[in-house]
Coordinates of C-alpha atoms in Angstrom, one line a residue:
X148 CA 133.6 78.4 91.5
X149 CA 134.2 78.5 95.2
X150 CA 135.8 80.6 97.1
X151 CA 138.6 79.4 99.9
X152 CA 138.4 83.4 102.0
X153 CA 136.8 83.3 104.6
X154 CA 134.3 86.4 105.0
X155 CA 133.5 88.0 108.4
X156 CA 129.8 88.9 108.4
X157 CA 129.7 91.7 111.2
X158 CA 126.4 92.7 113.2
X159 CA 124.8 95.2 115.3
X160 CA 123.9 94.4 118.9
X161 CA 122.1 97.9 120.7
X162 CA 120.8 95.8 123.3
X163 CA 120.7 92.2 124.7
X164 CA 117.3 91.4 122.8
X165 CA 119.5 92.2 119.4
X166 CA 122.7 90.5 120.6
X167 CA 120.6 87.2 120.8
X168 CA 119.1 88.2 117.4
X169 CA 122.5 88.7 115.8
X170 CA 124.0 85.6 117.1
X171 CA 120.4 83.4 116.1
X172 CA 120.9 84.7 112.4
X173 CA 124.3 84.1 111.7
X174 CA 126.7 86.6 113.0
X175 CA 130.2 85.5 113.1
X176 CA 130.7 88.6 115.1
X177 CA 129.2 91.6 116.8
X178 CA 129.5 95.2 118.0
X179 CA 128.1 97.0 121.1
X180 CA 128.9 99.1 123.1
X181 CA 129.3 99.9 126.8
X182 CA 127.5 102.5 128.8
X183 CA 130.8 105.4 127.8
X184 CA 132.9 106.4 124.5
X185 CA 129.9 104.6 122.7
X186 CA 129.2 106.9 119.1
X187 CA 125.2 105.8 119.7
X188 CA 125.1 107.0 123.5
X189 CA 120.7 106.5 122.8
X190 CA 121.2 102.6 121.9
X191 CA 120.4 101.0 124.7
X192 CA 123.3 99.5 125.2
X193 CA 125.6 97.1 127.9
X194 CA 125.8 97.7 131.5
X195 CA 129.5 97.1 132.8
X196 CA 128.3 94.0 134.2
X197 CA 127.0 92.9 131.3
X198 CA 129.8 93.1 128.8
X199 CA 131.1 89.5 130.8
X200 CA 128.2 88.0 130.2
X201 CA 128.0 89.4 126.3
X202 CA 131.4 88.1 126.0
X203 CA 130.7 84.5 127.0
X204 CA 127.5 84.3 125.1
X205 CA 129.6 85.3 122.1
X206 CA 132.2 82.5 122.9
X207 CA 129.5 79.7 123.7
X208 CA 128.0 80.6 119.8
X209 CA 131.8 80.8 118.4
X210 CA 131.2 84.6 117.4
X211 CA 133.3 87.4 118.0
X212 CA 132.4 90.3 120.0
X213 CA 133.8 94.1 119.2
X214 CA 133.5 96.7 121.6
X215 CA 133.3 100.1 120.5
X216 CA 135.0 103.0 122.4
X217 CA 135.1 105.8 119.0
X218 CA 134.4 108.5 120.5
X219 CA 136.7 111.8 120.2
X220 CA 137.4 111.8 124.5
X221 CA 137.9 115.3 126.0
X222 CA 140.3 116.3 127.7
X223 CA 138.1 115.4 131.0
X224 CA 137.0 112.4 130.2
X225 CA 140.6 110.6 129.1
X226 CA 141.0 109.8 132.8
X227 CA 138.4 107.3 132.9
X228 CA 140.0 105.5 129.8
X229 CA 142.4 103.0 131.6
X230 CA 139.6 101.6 133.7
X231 CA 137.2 100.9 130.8
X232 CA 140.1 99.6 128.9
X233 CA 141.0 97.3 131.6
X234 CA 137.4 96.1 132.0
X235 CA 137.2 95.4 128.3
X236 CA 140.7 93.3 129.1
X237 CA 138.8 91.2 132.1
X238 CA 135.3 91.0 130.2
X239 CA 137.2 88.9 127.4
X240 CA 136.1 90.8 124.3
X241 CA 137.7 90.3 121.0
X242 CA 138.2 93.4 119.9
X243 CA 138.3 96.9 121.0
X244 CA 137.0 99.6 118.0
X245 CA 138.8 103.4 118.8
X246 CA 139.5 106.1 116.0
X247 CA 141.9 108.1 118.8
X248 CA 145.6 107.8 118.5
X249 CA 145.8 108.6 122.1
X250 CA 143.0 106.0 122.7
X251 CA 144.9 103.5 121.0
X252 CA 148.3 104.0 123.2
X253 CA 146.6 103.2 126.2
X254 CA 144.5 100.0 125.1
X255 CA 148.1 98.8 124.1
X256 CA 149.4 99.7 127.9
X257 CA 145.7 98.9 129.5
X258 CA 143.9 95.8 127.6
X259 CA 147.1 94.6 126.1
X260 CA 144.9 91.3 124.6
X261 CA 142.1 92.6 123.2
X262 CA 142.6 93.3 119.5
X263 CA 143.0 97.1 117.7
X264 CA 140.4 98.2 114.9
X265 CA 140.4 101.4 113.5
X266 CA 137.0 103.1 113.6
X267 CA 135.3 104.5 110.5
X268 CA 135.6 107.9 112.5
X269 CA 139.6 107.8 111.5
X270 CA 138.6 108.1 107.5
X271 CA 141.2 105.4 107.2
X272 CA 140.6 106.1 103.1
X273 CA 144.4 105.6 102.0
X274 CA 146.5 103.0 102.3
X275 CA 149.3 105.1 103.5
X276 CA 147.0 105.6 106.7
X277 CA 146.4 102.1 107.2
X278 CA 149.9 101.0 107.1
X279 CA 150.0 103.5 109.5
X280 CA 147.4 102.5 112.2
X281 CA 149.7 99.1 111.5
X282 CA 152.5 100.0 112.6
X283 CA 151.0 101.9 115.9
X284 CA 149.7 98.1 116.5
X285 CA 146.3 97.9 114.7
X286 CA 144.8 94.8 113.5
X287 CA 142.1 95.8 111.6
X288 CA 141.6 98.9 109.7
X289 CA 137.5 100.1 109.3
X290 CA 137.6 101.8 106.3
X291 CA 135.8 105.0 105.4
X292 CA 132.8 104.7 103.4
X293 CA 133.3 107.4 100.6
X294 CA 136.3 104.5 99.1
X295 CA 135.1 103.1 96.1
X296 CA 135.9 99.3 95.1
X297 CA 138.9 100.2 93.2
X298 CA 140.5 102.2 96.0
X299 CA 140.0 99.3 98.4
X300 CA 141.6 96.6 96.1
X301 CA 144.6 99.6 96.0
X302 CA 144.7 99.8 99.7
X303 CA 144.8 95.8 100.1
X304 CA 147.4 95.3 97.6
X305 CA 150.0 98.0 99.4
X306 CA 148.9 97.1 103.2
X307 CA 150.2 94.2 105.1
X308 CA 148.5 91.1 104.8
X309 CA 147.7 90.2 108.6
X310 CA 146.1 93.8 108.4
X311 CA 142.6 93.5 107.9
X312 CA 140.1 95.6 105.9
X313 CA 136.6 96.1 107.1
X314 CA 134.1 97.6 105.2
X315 CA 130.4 98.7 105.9
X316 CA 128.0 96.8 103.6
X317 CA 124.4 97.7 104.6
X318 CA 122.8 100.7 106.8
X319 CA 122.3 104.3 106.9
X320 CA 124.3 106.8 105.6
X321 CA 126.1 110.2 106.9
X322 CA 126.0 113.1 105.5
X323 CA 129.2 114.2 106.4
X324 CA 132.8 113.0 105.9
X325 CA 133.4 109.4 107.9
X326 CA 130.6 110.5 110.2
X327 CA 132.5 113.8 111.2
X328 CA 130.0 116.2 111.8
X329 CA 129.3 119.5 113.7
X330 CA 126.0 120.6 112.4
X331 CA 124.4 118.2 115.8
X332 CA 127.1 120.3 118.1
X333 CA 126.3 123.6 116.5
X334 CA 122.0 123.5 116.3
X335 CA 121.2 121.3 119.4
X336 CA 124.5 121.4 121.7
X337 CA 124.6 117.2 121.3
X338 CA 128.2 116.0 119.7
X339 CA 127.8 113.8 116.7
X340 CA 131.6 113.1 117.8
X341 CA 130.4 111.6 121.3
X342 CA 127.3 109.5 120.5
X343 CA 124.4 112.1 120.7
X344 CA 124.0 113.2 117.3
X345 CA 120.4 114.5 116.9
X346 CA 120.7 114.0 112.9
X347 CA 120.1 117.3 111.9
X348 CA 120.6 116.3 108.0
X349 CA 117.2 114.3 108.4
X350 CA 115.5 117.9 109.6
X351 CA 113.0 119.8 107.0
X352 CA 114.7 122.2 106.1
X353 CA 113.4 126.0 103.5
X354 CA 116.1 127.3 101.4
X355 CA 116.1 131.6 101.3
X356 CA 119.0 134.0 99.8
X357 CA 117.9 136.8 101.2
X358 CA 119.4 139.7 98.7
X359 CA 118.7 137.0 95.3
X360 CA 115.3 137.1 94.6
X361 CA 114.8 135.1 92.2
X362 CA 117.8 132.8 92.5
X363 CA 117.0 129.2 93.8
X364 CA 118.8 125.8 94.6
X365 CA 116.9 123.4 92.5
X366 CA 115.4 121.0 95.2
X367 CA 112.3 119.3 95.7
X368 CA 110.1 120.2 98.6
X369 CA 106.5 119.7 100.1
X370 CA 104.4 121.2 102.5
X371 CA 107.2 120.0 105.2
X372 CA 110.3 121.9 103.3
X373 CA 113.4 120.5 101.7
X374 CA 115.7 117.8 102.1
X375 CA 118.6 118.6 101.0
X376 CA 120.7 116.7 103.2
X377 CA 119.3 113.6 103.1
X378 CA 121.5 110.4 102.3
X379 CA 120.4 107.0 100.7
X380 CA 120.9 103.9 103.3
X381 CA 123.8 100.8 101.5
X382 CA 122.6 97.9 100.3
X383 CA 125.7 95.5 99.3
X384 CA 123.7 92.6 99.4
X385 CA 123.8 92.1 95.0
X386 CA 127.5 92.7 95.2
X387 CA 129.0 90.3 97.9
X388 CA 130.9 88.9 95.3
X389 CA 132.7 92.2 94.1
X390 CA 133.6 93.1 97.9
X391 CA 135.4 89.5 98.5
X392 CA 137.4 90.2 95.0
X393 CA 138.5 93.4 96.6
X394 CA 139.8 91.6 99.7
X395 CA 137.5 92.8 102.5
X396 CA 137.8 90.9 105.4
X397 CA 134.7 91.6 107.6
X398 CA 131.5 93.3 106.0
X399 CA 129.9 95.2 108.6
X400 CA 126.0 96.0 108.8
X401 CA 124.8 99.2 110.5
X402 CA 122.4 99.8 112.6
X403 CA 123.2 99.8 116.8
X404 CA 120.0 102.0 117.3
X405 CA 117.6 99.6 114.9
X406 CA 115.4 97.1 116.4
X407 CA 116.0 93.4 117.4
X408 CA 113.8 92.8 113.9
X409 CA 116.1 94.6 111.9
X410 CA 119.6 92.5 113.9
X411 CA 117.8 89.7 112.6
X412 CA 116.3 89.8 109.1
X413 CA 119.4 91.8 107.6
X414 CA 121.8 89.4 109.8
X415 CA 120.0 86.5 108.0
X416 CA 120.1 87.6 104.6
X417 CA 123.6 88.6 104.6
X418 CA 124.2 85.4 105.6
X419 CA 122.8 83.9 102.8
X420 CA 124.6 86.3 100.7
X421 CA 128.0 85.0 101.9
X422 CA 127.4 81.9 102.2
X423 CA 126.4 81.6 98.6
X424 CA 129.3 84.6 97.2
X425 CA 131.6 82.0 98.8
X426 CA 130.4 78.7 97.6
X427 CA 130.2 80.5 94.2
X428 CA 126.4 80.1 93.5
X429 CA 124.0 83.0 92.7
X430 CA 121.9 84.4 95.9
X431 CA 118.5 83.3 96.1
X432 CA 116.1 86.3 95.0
X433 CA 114.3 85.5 98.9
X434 CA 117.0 86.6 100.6
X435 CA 117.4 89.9 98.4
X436 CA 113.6 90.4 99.4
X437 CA 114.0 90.5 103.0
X438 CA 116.5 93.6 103.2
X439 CA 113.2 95.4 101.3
X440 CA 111.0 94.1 104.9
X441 CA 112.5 95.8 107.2
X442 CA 112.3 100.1 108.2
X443 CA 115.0 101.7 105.9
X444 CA 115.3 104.6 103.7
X445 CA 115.6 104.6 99.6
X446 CA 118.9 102.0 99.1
X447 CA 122.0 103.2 97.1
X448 CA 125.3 100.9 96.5
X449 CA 127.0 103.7 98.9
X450 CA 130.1 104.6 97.5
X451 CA 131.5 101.7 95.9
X452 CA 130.7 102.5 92.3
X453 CA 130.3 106.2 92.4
X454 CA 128.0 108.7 93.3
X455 CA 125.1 107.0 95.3
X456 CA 123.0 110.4 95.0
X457 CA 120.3 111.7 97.6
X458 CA 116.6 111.1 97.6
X459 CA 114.7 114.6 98.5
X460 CA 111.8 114.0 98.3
X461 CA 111.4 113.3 101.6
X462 CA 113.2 111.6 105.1
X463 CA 110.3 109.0 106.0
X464 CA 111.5 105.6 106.7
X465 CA 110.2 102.9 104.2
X466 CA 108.2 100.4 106.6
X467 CA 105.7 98.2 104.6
X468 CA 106.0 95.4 107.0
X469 CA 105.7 95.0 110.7
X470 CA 106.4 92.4 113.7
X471 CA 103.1 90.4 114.8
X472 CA 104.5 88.6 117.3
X473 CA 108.1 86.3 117.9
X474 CA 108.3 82.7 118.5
X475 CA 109.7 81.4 122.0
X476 CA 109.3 77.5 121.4
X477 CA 107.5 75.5 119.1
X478 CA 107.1 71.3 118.7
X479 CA 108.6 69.9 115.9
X480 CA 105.1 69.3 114.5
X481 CA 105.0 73.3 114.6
X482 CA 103.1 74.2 116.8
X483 CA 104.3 77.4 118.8
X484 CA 104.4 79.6 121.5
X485 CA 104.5 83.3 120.8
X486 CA 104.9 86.8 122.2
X487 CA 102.4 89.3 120.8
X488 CA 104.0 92.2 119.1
X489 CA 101.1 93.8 117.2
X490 CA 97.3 92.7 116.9
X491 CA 96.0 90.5 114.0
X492 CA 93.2 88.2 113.5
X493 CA 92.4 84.4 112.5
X494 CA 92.3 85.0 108.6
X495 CA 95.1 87.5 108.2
X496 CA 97.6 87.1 106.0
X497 CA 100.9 86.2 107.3
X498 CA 104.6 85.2 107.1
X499 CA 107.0 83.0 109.5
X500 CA 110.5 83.5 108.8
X501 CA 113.3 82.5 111.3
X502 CA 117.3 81.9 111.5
X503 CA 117.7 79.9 108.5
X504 CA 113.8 79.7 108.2
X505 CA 112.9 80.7 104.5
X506 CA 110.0 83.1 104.7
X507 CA 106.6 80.8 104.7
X508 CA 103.2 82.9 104.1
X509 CA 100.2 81.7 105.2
X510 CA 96.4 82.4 106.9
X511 CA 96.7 82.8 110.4
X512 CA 94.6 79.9 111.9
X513 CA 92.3 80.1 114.9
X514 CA 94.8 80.3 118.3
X515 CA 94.7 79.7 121.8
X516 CA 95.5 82.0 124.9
X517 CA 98.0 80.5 127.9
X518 CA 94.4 78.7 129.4
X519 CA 93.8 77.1 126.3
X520 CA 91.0 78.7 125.2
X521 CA 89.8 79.6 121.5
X522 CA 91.8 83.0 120.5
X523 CA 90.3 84.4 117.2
X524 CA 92.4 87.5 117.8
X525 CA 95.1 88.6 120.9
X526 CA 95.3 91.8 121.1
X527 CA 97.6 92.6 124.4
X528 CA 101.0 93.1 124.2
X529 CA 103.4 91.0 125.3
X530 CA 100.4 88.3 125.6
X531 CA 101.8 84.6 124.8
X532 CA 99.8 82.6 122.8
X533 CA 99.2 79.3 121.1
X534 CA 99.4 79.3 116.9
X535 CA 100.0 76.7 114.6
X536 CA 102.5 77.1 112.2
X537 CA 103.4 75.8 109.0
X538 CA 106.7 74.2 109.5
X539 CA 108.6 73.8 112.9
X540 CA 110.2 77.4 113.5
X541 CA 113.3 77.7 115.8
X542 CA 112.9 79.9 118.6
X543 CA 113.2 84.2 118.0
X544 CA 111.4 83.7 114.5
X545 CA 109.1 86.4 113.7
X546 CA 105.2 86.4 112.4
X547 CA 105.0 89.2 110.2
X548 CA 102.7 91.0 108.1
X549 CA 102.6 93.8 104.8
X550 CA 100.7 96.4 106.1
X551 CA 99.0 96.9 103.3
X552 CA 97.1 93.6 104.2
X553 CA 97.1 94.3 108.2

């Protein structure tokens, strides 16, 4: 049966290149951040005179656009708040995203129309805390991801209902409490609290007691050391269903620091997945595949049914698949013009996929460089190029390829 709630489907936007990718695969909203009180200061990012021009893109598609400012401000650096705040006022962003009660007093005073949500970085995991941030004037509460389905149905039955509840559904992992960590601060001097965290839970790491011989922490460990540290990324996708039951508002997907590729293919499937959690139909296994194509680490359901336990063996990135090149226009017969990402050769087996494009595998035919000439094979970056195509393919599609086959 289908649903009548809507479902905010929430995407990452580091840079420009993954704000159009968001947008292209079905974002009804995004999040960046500007070039200060960002939480991933190595992203790449909006300049101040781009957060206008973010702002107006996001209108003309009839997304959202959420501007983070979540870091933990020093004293030295709370000065510079009301100016940001007011430029977030005049760029005409929806929403401002702060986890500091003194941060939130002045965007009430200083961007007095941009909407309140509640970072992740409060560990809003009660719903005594979100009536709170309610009352202080937050719409939207982001809540911590160590809540389990069962505690977020609690917190939505005892909150207001024009609060809303946003949840993350996809993306890494931190080790530490709401992403409140020291061990950055401590080993490299880079706060985790103000968007430099150097991810020191990924390190290899030896375990030693130095007066218990014998005594040991039962790990696993190669040639590298240990990993005891290391957290699973989420996958939601399977489980759509049970987060609208709960009554989350916005499922969020992480990943500012990922590439355009990843804005895209997860953007897309998680489209899918609402789109058919709300119309009450099963997801297509396709769309399950594609979270498995892009770079992440060994998935877990986070927190939402229990423990999602660690994997130790190692910290590597899964990345069977990679980028050939990315479509910039194509006839409606298919035939396209591309931007070379990585080499491959007339023969090789391939994939298009594309916003709203299910994945089509095929032999990449014999092409043609920008003089029209025979390509068998174009191997400089950034080269455009002439390839037939399957189907037509709306621009920002991706060729792809299993590296096990490249």
């Amino acid at each position: 049966m289908a649903m009548e709630k809507r479902l905010e489907l929430l995407s990452p936007a580091g840079d420009w290149e993954r704000l159009e990718m968001a947008l292209a695969y079905g974002a009804d909203a995004v999040y960046l951040a500007g070039d200060t009180f960002g939480m991933r200061a190595f992203a790449g990012n909006f300049s101040r005179e781009d957060l206008p021009r973010a702002a107006a893109l996001c209108r003309e598609k009839g997304a959202d656009l959420h501007v983070t400012c979540n870091t933990m401000p020093r004293n030295q650096e709370v000065a510079a708040l009301p100016a940001w705040l007011e430029l977030l006022e005049e760029s005409g962003v929806t929403a401002v995203i702060l986890a500091d009660v003194g941060v939130l007093a002045l965007a009430k005073r200083y961007a007095p129309h941009v909407k309140v949500h509640i970072s992740t970085q409060a560990s809003v995991s009660n719903y005594q805390a979100a009536r709170a941030w309610h009352d202080l004037g937050a719409d939207r509460v982001i809540l911590a991801r160590e809540l389990s389905l069962s505690e977020i149905a609690e917190i939505r039955a005892k909150t207001p209902k024009d609060l809303e509840l946003e949840a993350f559904a996809h993306g890494a992992m931190c080790v530490s409490y709401s992403g409140r960590c020291l061990l950055s601060n401590y080993m490299t001097g880079r706060d985790a609290n103000r968007g430099a965290c150097a991810q020191p839970c990924r390190y290899q790491y030896a375990l030693m007691e130095e007066k218990r011989p014998g005594e040991y922490f039962p790990v696993y460990e190669d040639e590298k050391g240990t990993y005891i540290l290391n957290s699973r990324d989420m996958c939601m996708i399977d489980h759509i269903p049970d987060l609208l039951a709960a009554g989350v508002d916005s499922l969020k997907i992480e990943g500012r620091a990922k590439s355009a590729y990843y804005a895209a293919i997860v953007t897309g499937a998680y489209r899918h997945g609402i789109d058919a959690a709300l119309a009450g139909v099963p997801l297509d296994p396709v769309w399950r595949d594609e979270v498995e194509k892009v770079s992440h680490r060994h998935y877990s359901t986070g927190f939402f049914y229990g423990q999602p336990g660690q994997f130790t063996q190692d910290a590597r990135y899964i990345r069977d698949w990679q980028v050939l090149a990315v479509v910039q226009s194509c006839t409606p017969q298919g035939l396209a013009t591309a931007s070379l990402r990585n080499k491959f050769a007339q023969g090789d087996p391939i994939e298009l996929v594309g916003p709203g494009l299910r994945p089509v595998a095929f032999q990449a035919p014999l092409m043609a460089d920008a003089e029209g000439e025979a390509l068998p094979e174009p191997r400089h970056p950034q080269m455009t190029f002439q390839i037939q195509l399957p189907c037509y393919a709306p621009p920002l599609s991706f060729l792809r390829a299993c590296r096990e086959n490249s």
